[in-house]
Amino acid sequence: MLNPLYMEMQTNKRIQKFLIHKSTESNIEPAQAKLVITTDGKTITTLLLENNRVIKPVGIKEITAFFGKEHDDFNTTAIISYLNKIASVNQIPLKDVNIVICENKGKVGTHLYAGTKHKQKLSTVDFLTHFNTID
């Protein structure tokens, strides 16, 4: 039986490595780096931020490739569907949904924001499963 807490911890460690990689590549402080994922209902936007300043866009395919998977239109649809579900459950307009992956007190985690207001912590594993083609 798989331990969900262990899977979450391992996934967060892997995301932390991705943030360190992107931060180093962009010459910014890894502890200040954030990935912000949003959608307009048709496309997905993923940005690398440092102290809430946009550094650069990061492609969804780049995130997926870091996990050794391939990304296709089906995955984009799955991510948008997940964001729609999260928006609906939390009564947030889709355009205001921000998924933020960042380090907080030395631990990486995934969080739901309505605009700039923190709503709740999310499972990184649950979120990232929508990025990857299930083998």
Backbone as numpy.savetxt, mean C-alpha at the origin, in Angstrom:
# Nx Ny Nz CAx CAy CAz Cx Cy Cz
-1.08 -25.41 9.67 -1.92 -24.23 9.67 -1.03 -22.98 9.67
-1.37 -22.02 8.83 -0.62 -20.78 8.76 -1.01 -19.83 9.89
-0.04 -19.17 10.43 -0.27 -18.21 11.49 -0.45 -16.83 10.87
-1.66 -16.24 10.92 -1.90 -14.94 10.29 -1.02 -13.81 10.83
-0.72 -13.83 12.12 0.13 -12.79 12.69 1.55 -12.89 12.16
2.04 -14.11 11.99 3.37 -14.32 11.44 3.42 -13.86 9.98
2.38 -14.20 9.22 2.31 -13.78 7.81 2.29 -12.26 7.71
1.54 -11.61 8.58 1.47 -10.14 8.58 2.84 -9.55 8.89
3.50 -10.11 9.89 4.82 -9.61 10.29 5.82 -9.78 9.14
5.83 -10.94 8.50 6.75 -11.19 7.39 6.45 -10.28 6.19
5.18 -10.07 5.90 4.79 -9.19 4.80 5.22 -7.76 5.09
5.02 -7.31 6.32 5.44 -5.95 6.69 6.96 -5.79 6.59
7.70 -6.84 6.94 9.16 -6.78 6.80 9.54 -6.64 5.32
8.84 -7.36 4.48 9.12 -7.30 3.03 8.79 -5.90 2.49
7.67 -5.33 2.93 7.30 -3.97 2.51 8.33 -2.97 3.02
8.83 -3.20 4.23 9.85 -2.31 4.78 11.10 -2.33 3.89
11.47 -3.51 3.40 12.61 -3.62 2.49 12.33 -2.84 1.20
11.09 -2.92 0.72 10.72 -2.18 -0.48 10.83 -0.67 -0.23
10.35 -0.21 0.92 10.45 1.21 1.26 11.91 1.65 1.39
12.74 0.81 1.98 14.17 1.13 2.10 14.78 1.22 0.70
14.46 0.27 -0.15 14.96 0.26 -1.52 14.56 1.53 -2.27
13.29 1.89 -2.21 12.79 3.08 -2.92 13.37 4.35 -2.31
13.52 4.37 -1.00 14.07 5.54 -0.31 15.53 5.75 -0.69
16.29 4.69 -0.66 17.70 4.76 -1.03 17.83 5.22 -2.47
17.03 4.66 -3.33 17.02 5.03 -4.75 16.68 6.51 -4.95
15.82 7.05 -4.07 15.37 8.44 -4.18 16.13 9.38 -3.26
17.12 8.84 -2.52 17.95 9.64 -1.63 17.13 10.35 -0.55
16.22 9.59 0.09 15.43 10.13 1.20 15.58 9.20 2.40
15.19 9.68 3.56 15.28 8.93 4.80 14.20 7.84 4.83
14.60 6.55 4.89 13.62 5.46 4.87 12.56 5.54 5.96
12.93 5.99 7.14 11.95 6.06 8.23 10.86 7.10 7.96
11.11 8.02 7.05 10.14 9.07 6.72 9.34 8.74 5.45
9.66 7.63 4.81 9.03 7.26 3.54 7.63 6.67 3.77
6.74 6.99 2.86 5.38 6.45 2.88 4.98 6.12 1.45
4.21 5.04 1.32 3.55 4.76 0.06 2.09 5.13 0.25
1.55 5.91 -0.66 0.14 6.29 -0.60 -0.53 5.78 -1.86
-1.59 4.99 -1.68 -2.31 4.40 -2.80 -3.72 4.97 -2.82
-4.11 5.50 -3.98 -5.45 6.07 -4.15 -6.02 5.61 -5.49
-7.30 5.86 -5.68 -7.93 5.54 -6.96 -9.02 6.56 -7.27
-9.26 6.72 -8.56 -10.39 7.53 -9.01 -11.53 6.63 -9.47
-11.37 5.33 -9.26 -12.36 4.35 -9.68 -12.01 3.69 -11.00
-11.05 4.26 -11.71 -10.63 3.70 -13.01 -9.14 3.37 -13.02
-8.35 4.20 -12.37 -6.91 3.98 -12.32 -6.45 4.03 -10.86
-5.25 3.52 -10.65 -4.65 3.52 -9.32 -3.43 4.42 -9.36
-3.29 5.25 -8.33 -2.12 6.10 -8.21 -1.38 5.68 -6.95
-0.08 5.46 -7.09 0.76 5.12 -5.95 1.93 6.11 -5.93
2.08 6.77 -4.80 3.12 7.79 -4.66 4.04 7.46 -3.50
5.32 7.79 -3.68 6.29 7.72 -2.60 6.38 9.12 -2.00
6.18 9.21 -0.69 6.23 10.49 0.00 7.32 10.46 1.06
7.85 11.65 1.36 8.74 11.84 2.50 8.20 13.05 3.25
7.84 12.84 4.52 7.25 13.93 5.32 6.11 14.61 4.58
5.23 13.82 3.99 4.05 14.29 3.26 4.37 15.12 2.02
5.61 15.03 1.54 6.01 15.69 0.29 6.17 14.60 -0.76
5.50 14.78 -1.90 5.57 13.78 -2.97 6.98 13.75 -3.54
7.55 12.55 -3.54 8.89 12.35 -4.10 8.77 11.89 -5.55
7.94 10.84 -5.76 7.75 10.35 -7.13 6.63 9.31 -7.15
6.04 9.12 -8.33 5.07 8.02 -8.47 5.81 6.68 -8.50
5.15 5.66 -8.00 5.69 4.30 -8.03 4.64 3.44 -8.72
5.05 2.73 -9.74 4.10 1.88 -10.47 3.67 0.67 -9.67
2.40 0.32 -9.81 1.87 -0.88 -9.16 2.67 -2.10 -9.61
3.03 -2.15 -10.90 3.80 -3.28 -11.42 5.15 -3.40 -10.71
5.72 -2.27 -10.32 7.00 -2.27 -9.61 6.86 -2.88 -8.22
5.76 -2.57 -7.55 5.50 -3.14 -6.22 5.28 -4.65 -6.35
4.46 -5.03 -7.30 4.16 -6.44 -7.52 5.43 -7.22 -7.87
6.26 -6.65 -8.74 7.50 -7.32 -9.15 8.44 -7.52 -7.96
8.42 -6.60 -7.00 9.27 -6.73 -5.82 8.92 -8.00 -5.04
7.64 -8.41 -5.15 7.19 -9.62 -4.49 7.29 -10.85 -5.40
7.94 -10.66 -6.56 8.18 -11.78 -7.46 6.96 -12.22 -8.23
6.02 -11.33 -8.44 4.79 -11.67 -9.15 4.64 -10.77 -10.38
3.64 -11.09 -11.19 3.31 -10.25 -12.34 1.98 -9.58 -12.08
1.83 -8.39 -12.64 0.61 -7.61 -12.46 -0.09 -7.47 -13.80
-1.42 -7.59 -13.77 -2.17 -7.40 -15.01 -3.44 -6.61 -14.70
-4.27 -6.41 -15.71 -5.49 -5.62 -15.54 -6.44 -6.23 -14.52
-6.44 -7.56 -14.41 -7.28 -8.22 -13.42 -6.92 -7.75 -12.01
-5.61 -7.62 -11.75 -5.17 -7.17 -10.43 -5.57 -5.73 -10.18
-5.48 -4.88 -11.20 -5.90 -3.47 -11.05 -7.38 -3.42 -10.68
-8.18 -4.22 -11.36 -9.62 -4.29 -11.05 -9.84 -4.77 -9.62
-9.06 -5.76 -9.19 -9.18 -6.30 -7.82 -8.82 -5.25 -6.78
-7.77 -4.47 -7.04 -7.36 -3.41 -6.11 -8.45 -2.35 -6.01
-8.97 -1.92 -7.16 -10.02 -0.89 -7.16 -11.27 -1.42 -6.46
-11.61 -2.68 -6.68 -12.76 -3.29 -6.00 -12.54 -3.31 -4.49
-11.33 -3.66 -4.05 -11.00 -3.66 -2.62 -11.14 -2.25 -2.04
-10.62 -1.25 -2.75 -10.72 0.14 -2.28 -12.17 0.59 -2.23
-12.98 0.17 -3.20 -14.42 0.47 -3.18 -15.09 -0.13 -1.95
-14.75 -1.39 -1.67 -15.31 -2.08 -0.51 -14.93 -1.36 0.79
-13.65 -1.02 0.92 -13.17 -0.31 2.12 -13.89 1.04 2.25
-14.04 1.74 1.14 -14.73 3.04 1.15 -16.17 2.88 1.61
-16.84 1.89 1.07 -18.24 1.65 1.41 -18.42 1.27 2.88
-17.63 0.32 3.35 -17.72 -0.14 4.74 -17.46 1.00 5.72
-16.53 1.88 5.36 -16.16 2.98 6.26 -16.87 4.29 5.93
-17.80 4.24 4.99 -18.59 5.40 4.58 -17.70 6.60 4.23
-16.75 6.32 3.34 -15.81 7.34 2.85 -16.00 7.43 1.35
-16.11 8.63 0.79 -16.14 8.72 -0.68 -14.86 8.11 -1.26
-14.99 7.36 -2.34 -13.85 6.67 -2.93 -12.69 7.62 -3.21
-12.99 8.81 -3.66 -11.94 9.78 -4.00 -11.14 10.23 -2.77
-11.69 10.01 -1.56 -11.01 10.41 -0.32 -10.24 9.27 0.34
-10.36 8.06 -0.21 -9.68 6.91 0.38 -8.19 6.97 0.05
-7.39 6.93 1.09 -5.93 6.86 0.96 -5.46 5.67 1.78
-4.78 4.75 1.12 -4.14 3.66 1.84 -2.68 4.08 2.00
-2.23 4.13 3.23 -0.87 4.59 3.53 -0.09 3.44 4.16
1.03 3.12 3.53 1.93 2.11 4.08 3.17 2.86 4.54
3.42 2.78 5.85 4.53 3.55 6.41 5.05 2.90 7.68
6.18 3.42 8.13 6.78 2.97 9.37 6.30 3.86 10.50
5.93 3.24 11.60 5.50 3.97 12.78 6.11 3.27 13.99
6.94 3.98 14.72 7.63 3.41 15.89 8.41 2.16 15.53
9.08 2.21 14.37 9.94 1.12 13.95 9.25 -0.05 13.27
7.92 0.01 13.16 7.18 -1.09 12.53 6.39 -0.55 11.34
6.45 -1.30 10.25 5.71 -0.92 9.06 4.29 -1.46 9.17
3.33 -0.68 8.71 1.94 -1.11 8.72 1.15 -0.40 7.63
-0.05 -0.86 7.42 -0.95 -0.32 6.42 -2.12 0.35 7.13
-2.47 1.56 6.68 -3.49 2.33 7.35 -4.48 2.92 6.35
-5.71 3.05 6.78 -6.75 3.68 5.98 -6.94 5.11 6.45
-6.92 6.02 5.50 -7.18 7.44 5.78 -8.36 7.90 4.94
-9.17 8.78 5.51 -10.21 9.50 4.77 -9.63 10.89 4.57
-9.09 11.12 3.38 -8.34 12.36 3.17 -7.08 12.29 4.02
-6.98 13.18 5.01 -5.82 13.18 5.90 -6.15 12.65 7.30
-7.39 12.19 7.49 -7.82 11.70 8.80 -7.68 10.18 8.90
-6.89 9.73 9.88 -6.69 8.30 10.09 -8.00 7.65 10.52
-8.36 6.55 9.85 -9.59 5.84 10.19 -9.29 4.53 10.93
-8.36 3.72 10.37 -8.05 2.44 11.02 -6.81 1.81 10.43
-6.25 0.87 11.18 -5.13 0.06 10.70 -5.74 -1.08 9.88
-5.07 -1.42 8.78 -5.52 -2.51 7.92 -4.47 -3.62 7.91
-4.88 -4.78 7.48 -3.95 -5.88 7.30 -3.18 -5.66 6.00
-1.86 -5.64 6.10 -1.02 -5.50 4.91 -1.19 -6.71 4.01
-1.28 -7.89 4.60 -1.47 -9.12 3.82 -2.75 -9.04 3.01
-3.87 -8.66 3.66 -5.15 -8.56 2.95 -5.06 -7.58 1.79
-4.44 -6.44 2.03 -4.33 -5.43 0.98 -3.46 -5.92 -0.17
-2.28 -6.44 0.14 -1.34 -6.82 -0.91 -1.76 -8.04 -1.71
-2.66 -8.86 -1.17 -3.12 -10.01 -1.95 -3.82 -9.55 -3.23
-4.34 -8.34 -3.24 -5.01 -7.82 -4.44 -4.01 -7.37 -5.50
-2.75 -7.22 -5.13 -1.70 -6.83 -6.07 -1.19 -8.03 -6.87
-1.30 -9.21 -6.31 -0.64 -10.37 -6.88 -1.60 -11.33 -7.52
-1.16 -11.92 -8.62 -1.90 -12.99 -9.25 -1.77 -14.21 -8.34
-2.89 -14.81 -8.02 -2.86 -16.00 -7.17 -2.41 -17.19 -8.03
-1.38 -17.87 -7.57 -0.85 -19.02 -8.32 -1.66 -20.27 -8.01
